[in-house]
mmCIF file of C-alpha atoms in Angstrom:
data_model
loop_
_atom_site.group_PDB
_atom_site.id
_atom_site.type_symbol
_atom_site.label_atom_id
_atom_site.label_comp_id
_atom_site.label_asym_id
_atom_site.label_seq_id
_atom_site.Cartn_x
_atom_site.Cartn_y
_atom_site.Cartn_z
ATOM 1 C CA LYS N 1 -17.343 -35.640 5.278
ATOM 2 C CA LYS N 2 -17.832 -39.064 3.736
ATOM 3 C CA TRP N 3 -17.492 -38.945 -0.057
ATOM 4 C CA MET N 4 -19.379 -41.465 -2.213
ATOM 5 C CA SER N 5 -18.698 -42.161 -5.889
ATOM 6 C CA TYR N 6 -21.340 -41.918 -8.605
ATOM 7 C CA SER N 7 -20.372 -43.027 -12.074
ATOM 8 C CA THR N 8 -23.496 -42.682 -14.197
ATOM 9 C CA VAL N 9 -25.748 -39.751 -14.974
ATOM 10 C CA GLU N 10 -28.807 -41.782 -13.994
ATOM 11 C CA ASP N 11 -27.728 -42.050 -10.340
ATOM 12 C CA CYS N 12 -30.223 -40.714 -7.811
ATOM 13 C CA ILE N 13 -28.693 -38.985 -4.790
ATOM 14 C CA LYS N 14 -30.854 -38.822 -1.691
ATOM 15 C CA ILE N 15 -30.345 -35.994 0.776
ATOM 16 C CA PRO N 16 -29.956 -37.500 4.274
ATOM 17 C CA SER N 17 -32.130 -36.414 7.178
ATOM 18 C CA ALA N 18 -30.844 -33.438 9.137
ATOM 19 C CA LYS N 19 -29.676 -33.678 12.727
ATOM 20 C CA LYS N 20 -31.134 -31.384 15.371
ATOM 21 C CA LYS N 21 -32.065 -28.026 13.802
ATOM 22 C CA LYS N 22 -29.639 -28.160 10.889
ATOM 23 C CA LYS N 23 -30.976 -28.170 7.361
ATOM 24 C CA PRO N 24 -30.290 -31.349 5.385
ATOM 25 C CA CYS N 25 -27.566 -30.960 2.786
ATOM 26 C CA ILE N 26 -25.112 -32.806 0.594
ATOM 27 C CA TYR N 27 -21.749 -31.782 -0.883
ATOM 28 C CA VAL N 28 -20.980 -32.590 -4.492
ATOM 29 C CA ARG N 29 -17.651 -32.436 -6.311
ATOM 30 C CA GLY N 30 -16.216 -33.877 -9.492
ATOM 31 C CA ARG N 31 -13.155 -34.193 -11.659
ATOM 32 C CA ASN N 32 -14.202 -33.284 -15.169
ATOM 33 C CA PRO N 33 -11.255 -31.461 -16.763
ATOM 34 C CA LYS N 34 -12.899 -31.633 -20.191
ATOM 35 C CA GLY N 35 -16.167 -30.201 -18.914
ATOM 36 C CA LEU N 36 -19.617 -31.567 -18.084
ATOM 37 C CA SER N 37 -21.553 -31.046 -21.317
ATOM 38 C CA GLN N 38 -20.320 -30.823 -24.883
ATOM 39 C CA SER N 39 -23.135 -29.597 -27.132
ATOM 40 C CA GLU N 40 -26.859 -28.848 -27.408
ATOM 41 C CA SER N 41 -27.496 -32.567 -27.857
ATOM 42 C CA ASP N 42 -24.880 -33.910 -25.440
ATOM 43 C CA PHE N 43 -25.425 -32.367 -22.020
ATOM 44 C CA ILE N 44 -25.959 -33.245 -18.356
ATOM 45 C CA ARG N 45 -28.965 -31.914 -16.457
ATOM 46 C CA VAL N 46 -29.579 -32.041 -12.708
ATOM 47 C CA ILE N 47 -33.169 -32.901 -11.755
ATOM 48 C CA LEU N 48 -34.243 -31.715 -8.313
ATOM 49 C CA ASP N 49 -37.191 -32.933 -6.241
ATOM 50 C CA GLY N 50 -38.519 -30.611 -3.558
ATOM 51 C CA LYS N 51 -37.298 -27.101 -2.774
ATOM 52 C CA VAL N 52 -33.518 -27.003 -3.004
ATOM 53 C CA ALA N 53 -31.039 -24.165 -2.469
ATOM 54 C CA VAL N 54 -27.808 -24.711 -4.382
ATOM 55 C CA SER N 55 -24.706 -22.956 -3.069
ATOM 56 C CA GLY N 56 -20.934 -23.185 -3.247
ATOM 57 C CA ASN N 57 -18.540 -22.909 -6.178
ATOM 58 C CA ILE N 58 -19.755 -24.542 -9.408
ATOM 59 C CA MET N 59 -16.138 -25.099 -10.460
ATOM 60 C CA THR N 60 -15.801 -27.869 -7.872
ATOM 61 C CA LEU N 61 -17.597 -29.995 -10.464
ATOM 62 C CA ILE N 62 -14.645 -29.421 -12.785
ATOM 63 C CA ASP N 63 -11.525 -29.690 -10.595
ATOM 64 C CA ALA N 64 -12.972 -30.934 -7.266
ATOM 65 C CA THR N 65 -11.356 -28.027 -5.438
ATOM 66 C CA GLY N 66 -12.987 -24.953 -6.949
ATOM 67 C CA THR N 67 -9.668 -23.229 -7.587
ATOM 68 C CA SER N 68 -9.980 -22.963 -11.369
ATOM 69 C CA LYS N 69 -11.534 -19.835 -12.882
ATOM 70 C CA LYS N 70 -11.355 -21.123 -16.450
ATOM 71 C CA ILE N 71 -14.249 -22.979 -18.037
ATOM 72 C CA PRO N 72 -12.762 -25.884 -20.032
ATOM 73 C CA CYS N 73 -15.148 -26.232 -22.983
ATOM 74 C CA ALA N 74 -18.063 -24.820 -24.928
ATOM 75 C CA TYR N 75 -21.507 -25.748 -23.508
ATOM 76 C CA CYS N 76 -19.844 -26.797 -20.229
ATOM 77 C CA PHE N 77 -22.838 -26.018 -17.964
ATOM 78 C CA TYR N 78 -25.486 -25.875 -20.687
ATOM 79 C CA LYS N 79 -28.981 -26.451 -19.213
ATOM 80 C CA LEU N 80 -27.441 -27.858 -16.021
ATOM 81 C CA PHE N 81 -30.284 -26.746 -13.715
ATOM 82 C CA SER N 82 -32.935 -25.910 -16.316
ATOM 83 C CA ASP N 83 -36.589 -26.799 -15.757
ATOM 84 C CA ASN N 84 -36.265 -27.131 -11.985
ATOM 85 C CA PRO N 85 -39.208 -25.151 -10.576
ATOM 86 C CA CYS N 86 -38.053 -25.943 -7.015
ATOM 87 C CA LEU N 87 -34.557 -24.395 -7.266
ATOM 88 C CA THR N 88 -34.425 -21.388 -4.916
ATOM 89 C CA SER N 89 -30.811 -20.190 -5.242
ATOM 90 C CA ALA N 90 -27.949 -20.443 -7.716
ATOM 91 C CA PRO N 91 -24.353 -21.503 -6.982
ATOM 92 C CA GLN N 92 -21.335 -19.243 -7.309
ATOM 93 C CA LEU N 93 -20.091 -18.848 -10.884
ATOM 94 C CA PRO N 94 -16.588 -17.387 -10.393
ATOM 95 C CA ALA N 95 -15.059 -18.175 -13.794
ATOM 96 C CA THR N 96 -13.413 -15.234 -15.527
ATOM 97 C CA THR N 97 -12.408 -17.126 -18.677
ATOM 98 C CA LEU N 98 -15.501 -18.310 -20.515
ATOM 99 C CA LYS N 99 -16.256 -20.523 -23.504
ATOM 100 C CA ASP N 100 -18.991 -20.325 -26.138
ATOM 101 C CA TYR N 101 -22.460 -21.073 -24.702
ATOM 102 C CA CYS N 102 -20.894 -22.246 -21.423
ATOM 103 C CA TYR N 103 -23.811 -21.028 -19.242
ATOM 104 C CA ALA N 104 -26.521 -21.011 -21.919
ATOM 105 C CA SER N 105 -29.980 -21.931 -20.580
ATOM 106 C CA MET N 106 -28.352 -22.964 -17.295
ATOM 107 C CA PHE N 107 -31.317 -21.841 -15.150
ATOM 108 C CA GLU N 108 -34.007 -21.579 -17.791
ATOM 109 C CA ARG N 109 -37.531 -21.962 -16.384
ATOM 110 C CA CYS N 110 -36.395 -22.123 -12.736
ATOM 111 C CA GLN N 111 -39.535 -20.433 -11.470
ATOM 112 C CA GLU N 112 -38.521 -20.132 -7.804
ATOM 113 C CA LEU N 113 -35.135 -18.530 -8.472
ATOM 114 C CA TYR N 114 -35.394 -15.026 -7.002
ATOM 115 C CA GLU N 115 -31.913 -13.659 -7.715
ATOM 116 C CA SER N 116 -29.425 -13.940 -10.549
ATOM 117 C CA ALA N 117 -25.887 -15.189 -9.956
ATOM 118 C CA GLU N 118 -22.876 -12.894 -9.768
ATOM 119 C CA LEU N 119 -20.997 -13.005 -13.084
ATOM 120 C CA PRO N 120 -17.502 -11.490 -12.715
ATOM 121 C CA ALA N 121 -16.105 -12.144 -16.213
ATOM 122 C CA LYS N 122 -15.022 -8.973 -18.018
ATOM 123 C CA THR N 123 -14.525 -10.647 -21.418
ATOM 124 C CA LEU N 124 -17.402 -12.729 -22.745
ATOM 125 C CA ALA N 125 -17.697 -15.572 -25.246
ATOM 126 C CA GLU N 126 -20.287 -16.188 -27.949
ATOM 127 C CA GLY N 127 -23.663 -17.048 -26.441
ATOM 128 C CA CYS N 128 -22.136 -17.533 -22.989
ATOM 129 C CA TYR N 129 -25.207 -16.203 -21.116
ATOM 130 C CA ALA N 130 -27.822 -16.878 -23.811
ATOM 131 C CA SER N 131 -31.225 -17.715 -22.271
ATOM 132 C CA MET N 132 -29.447 -18.232 -18.950
ATOM 133 C CA PHE N 133 -32.391 -17.062 -16.797
ATOM 134 C CA MET N 134 -35.112 -17.119 -19.440
ATOM 135 C CA ASP N 135 -38.630 -17.663 -18.058
ATOM 136 C CA CYS N 136 -37.554 -17.339 -14.406
ATOM 137 C CA GLY N 137 -40.887 -15.774 -13.579
ATOM 138 C CA ASN N 138 -40.219 -14.966 -9.909
ATOM 139 C CA MET N 139 -36.763 -13.442 -10.358
ATOM 140 C CA ARG N 140 -36.710 -9.986 -8.790
ATOM 141 C CA HIS N 141 -33.085 -9.053 -8.203
ATOM 142 C CA VAL N 142 -30.510 -8.855 -10.981
ATOM 143 C CA LYS N 143 -26.833 -8.405 -10.118
ATOM 144 C CA PRO N 144 -24.508 -6.089 -12.080
ATOM 145 C CA LEU N 145 -22.984 -7.237 -15.360
ATOM 146 C CA PRO N 146 -19.443 -5.790 -15.432
ATOM 147 C CA ALA N 147 -18.288 -7.188 -18.789
ATOM 148 C CA ASP N 148 -16.717 -4.570 -21.049
ATOM 149 C CA LYS N 149 -15.807 -6.833 -23.953
ATOM 150 C CA LEU N 150 -18.810 -8.583 -25.454
ATOM 151 C CA ALA N 151 -19.240 -11.352 -28.014
ATOM 152 C CA PRO N 152 -22.005 -12.203 -30.497
ATOM 153 C CA ALA N 153 -25.246 -13.314 -28.794
ATOM 154 C CA CYS N 154 -23.579 -13.165 -25.349
ATOM 155 C CA TYR N 155 -26.676 -11.769 -23.573
ATOM 156 C CA LYS N 156 -29.267 -12.996 -26.063
ATOM 157 C CA SER N 157 -32.584 -13.682 -24.276
ATOM 158 C CA MET N 158 -30.735 -13.768 -20.943
ATOM 159 C CA PHE N 159 -33.714 -12.456 -18.927
ATOM 160 C CA GLU N 160 -36.463 -12.916 -21.486
ATOM 161 C CA ASN N 161 -39.888 -13.259 -19.851
ATOM 162 C CA CYS N 162 -38.587 -12.633 -16.332
ATOM 163 C CA ILE N 163 -41.838 -10.882 -15.554
ATOM 164 C CA SER N 164 -41.025 -9.943 -11.928
ATOM 165 C CA ILE N 165 -37.808 -7.987 -12.509
ATOM 166 C CA ALA N 166 -38.557 -4.336 -11.780
ATOM 167 C CA THR N 167 -35.031 -2.897 -11.664
ATOM 168 C CA PRO N 168 -32.294 -4.462 -13.781
ATOM 169 C CA GLN N 169 -28.631 -3.421 -13.820
ATOM 170 C CA ASP N 170 -27.820 0.309 -13.739
ATOM 171 C CA ARG N 171 -25.686 0.103 -16.874
ATOM 172 C CA LEU N 172 -24.313 -2.111 -19.603
ATOM 173 C CA PRO N 173 -20.778 -0.669 -19.776
ATOM 174 C CA ALA N 174 -19.384 -2.230 -22.954
ATOM 175 C CA ILE N 175 -18.428 0.245 -25.685
ATOM 176 C CA GLY N 176 -18.554 -2.410 -28.402
ATOM 177 C CA ALA N 177 -21.847 -4.122 -29.273
ATOM 178 C CA PRO N 178 -21.335 -7.229 -31.461
ATOM 179 C CA ALA N 179 -24.096 -8.856 -33.486
ATOM 180 C CA SER N 180 -27.095 -9.973 -31.412
ATOM 181 C CA CYS N 181 -25.298 -9.222 -28.133
ATOM 182 C CA TYR N 182 -28.415 -7.711 -26.494
ATOM 183 C CA GLU N 183 -31.004 -9.397 -28.692
ATOM 184 C CA ASN N 184 -34.238 -10.039 -26.730
ATOM 185 C CA MET N 185 -32.278 -9.556 -23.503
ATOM 186 C CA TYR N 186 -35.243 -8.137 -21.542
ATOM 187 C CA ARG N 187 -38.025 -9.069 -23.926
ATOM 188 C CA GLY N 188 -41.271 -9.653 -22.066
ATOM 189 C CA CYS N 189 -39.969 -8.248 -18.756
ATOM 190 C CA GLU N 190 -43.233 -6.510 -18.068
ATOM 191 C CA SER N 191 -42.309 -5.085 -14.638
ATOM 192 C CA ILE N 192 -39.153 -3.179 -15.646
ATOM 193 C CA THR N 193 -39.638 0.583 -15.277
ATOM 194 C CA LYS N 194 -36.137 1.849 -16.109
ATOM 195 C CA ALA N 195 -33.711 0.320 -18.600
ATOM 196 C CA PRO N 196 -29.973 0.015 -17.946
ATOM 197 C CA PHE N 197 -27.823 2.646 -19.620
ATOM 198 C CA ILE N 198 -26.432 1.280 -22.890
ATOM 199 C CA ALA N 199 -22.899 2.670 -23.203
ATOM 200 C CA ALA N 200 -22.216 1.537 -26.785
ATOM 201 C CA PRO N 201 -22.123 4.480 -29.253
ATOM 202 C CA ALA N 202 -22.638 2.198 -32.266
ATOM 203 C CA LEU N 203 -24.255 -1.170 -32.902
ATOM 204 C CA GLN N 204 -23.989 -4.105 -35.304
ATOM 205 C CA ASP N 205 -26.563 -6.402 -36.919
ATOM 206 C CA HIS N 206 -29.303 -7.309 -34.436
ATOM 207 C CA SER N 207 -27.284 -5.910 -31.492
ATOM 208 C CA CYS N 208 -30.468 -4.696 -29.789
ATOM 209 C CA TYR N 209 -33.098 -6.581 -31.769
ATOM 210 C CA GLY N 210 -36.244 -6.959 -29.616
ATOM 211 C CA MET N 211 -34.294 -5.926 -26.526
ATOM 212 C CA PHE N 212 -37.203 -4.302 -24.630
ATOM 213 C CA GLN N 213 -40.108 -5.647 -26.654
ATOM 214 C CA GLY N 214 -43.191 -6.113 -24.495
ATOM 215 C CA CYS N 215 -41.775 -4.261 -21.468
ATOM 216 C CA GLN N 216 -45.133 -2.685 -20.789
ATOM 217 C CA SER N 217 -44.027 -0.769 -17.663
ATOM 218 C CA LEU N 218 -40.793 0.646 -19.096
ATOM 219 C CA LYS N 219 -40.765 4.457 -19.101
ATOM 220 C CA HIS N 220 -37.102 5.431 -19.213
ATOM 221 C CA ILE N 221 -34.307 4.488 -21.632
ATOM 222 C CA LYS N 222 -30.862 6.062 -21.822
ATOM 223 C CA VAL N 223 -28.384 5.305 -24.599
ATOM 224 C CA ALA N 224 -25.018 6.508 -25.885
ATOM 225 C CA LEU N 225 -25.962 5.836 -29.506
ATOM 226 C CA ILE N 226 -24.863 8.424 -32.052
ATOM 227 C CA GLN N 227 -26.539 6.862 -35.097
ATOM 228 C CA TRP N 228 -29.227 4.418 -36.155
ATOM 229 C CA GLY N 229 -28.571 1.465 -38.450
ATOM 230 C CA ASP N 230 -30.805 -0.901 -40.392
ATOM 231 C CA GLY N 231 -31.426 -4.212 -38.618
ATOM 232 C CA GLN N 232 -29.735 -3.139 -35.382
ATOM 233 C CA THR N 233 -32.694 -2.143 -33.200
ATOM 234 C CA ASP N 234 -35.646 -3.758 -34.990
ATOM 235 C CA SER N 235 -38.717 -4.014 -32.719
ATOM 236 C CA TRP N 236 -36.607 -3.164 -29.682
ATOM 237 C CA VAL N 237 -39.239 -0.848 -28.164
ATOM 238 C CA SER N 238 -42.374 -2.552 -29.464
ATOM 239 C CA GLY N 239 -45.173 -2.786 -26.906
ATOM 240 C CA LEU N 240 -43.931 -0.028 -24.581
ATOM 241 C CA PRO N 241 -46.158 2.572 -22.826
ATOM 242 C CA GLU N 242 -47.383 5.564 -24.816
ATOM 243 C CA GLU N 243 -45.413 7.992 -22.648
ATOM 244 C CA GLY N 244 -41.830 7.874 -21.400
ATOM 245 C CA GLN N 245 -38.435 9.529 -21.515
ATOM 246 C CA PHE N 246 -35.636 8.718 -23.965
ATOM 247 C CA GLU N 247 -32.170 10.120 -23.128
ATOM 248 C CA CYS N 248 -29.613 10.232 -25.922
ATOM 249 C CA PRO N 249 -26.662 12.248 -27.299
ATOM 250 C CA ASN N 250 -27.392 15.453 -29.201
ATOM 251 C CA VAL N 251 -26.246 13.916 -32.487
ATOM 252 C CA LEU N 252 -28.635 10.950 -32.553
ATOM 253 C CA PRO N 253 -31.242 11.519 -35.292
ATOM 254 C CA GLU N 254 -34.798 12.041 -34.056
ATOM 255 C CA GLU N 255 -36.660 9.079 -35.519
ATOM 256 C CA PHE N 256 -39.802 7.568 -34.012
ATOM 257 C CA SER N 257 -40.953 3.958 -34.466
ATOM 258 C CA ASN N 258 -40.903 0.589 -32.738
ATOM 259 C CA SER N 259 -37.332 0.280 -34.019
ATOM 260 C CA ARG N 260 -36.064 3.717 -33.022
ATOM 261 C CA ILE N 261 -37.467 6.073 -30.333
ATOM 262 C CA PRO N 262 -40.905 5.075 -28.992
ATOM 263 C CA GLU N 263 -43.770 7.109 -30.447
ATOM 264 C CA GLY N 264 -44.968 9.817 -28.024
ATOM 265 C CA TRP N 265 -41.903 9.741 -25.776
ATOM 266 C CA GLU N 266 -40.067 12.848 -24.607
ATOM 267 C CA ILE N 267 -36.498 13.163 -25.869
ATOM 268 C CA VAL N 268 -33.842 14.440 -23.442
ATOM 269 C CA ARG N 269 -30.529 15.362 -25.060
ATOM 270 C CA TYR N 270 -27.127 15.393 -23.422
#
């Protein structure tokens, strides 16, 4: 491979013509030990022209080798590929040590992205996946989310308005549910028919605020909740079908509203 240096964010990189039947491609690496972006107002965004499949380890932009699994700073990959309607696949995101808002809005409004990236981190950081795939209208396949230690706003609006997702993860395994952790996570996902099992027995402020709002095909929700709390599930089942099944522990109070159990739904106790 012949490596070329680019020193400014305005540089335009042209993909060379392919030889024989091979698809044209380029390899990109970088040495950015302090991270790529620094804040909501100081960030780097890749602009793609034409359909492009991105692959390989995203951490090669940090250490050039892809060996590190530790994201160096908050907002590191913030909005990196956002607003690229021609992006068809996401790179590998192998980091297991995250920073606040490190992947926030990373693929927002990438309309041709059909599958979410694998996210292996077990311990999350504040806002790390916030709006990560928001408005990815053609996304159909969502990979498991194994994290068992959440942080405030970690999944906030992660898949909001992903209207083509029919089957999300099987479960959200975390026992703790910090403030706003699931807020608007699947809001507007109008094709979802079955929600992931929510393993948390108790919530905090806005933990599930608006979580399934507008999921007009959703007919099955299963939770481990043992109590309701003010401001924790506000509007979380607003705009759902008139009939469905709500599975919950025997001790959860039977309360019906857009902020509790959907009106008209069958309750199944366990």
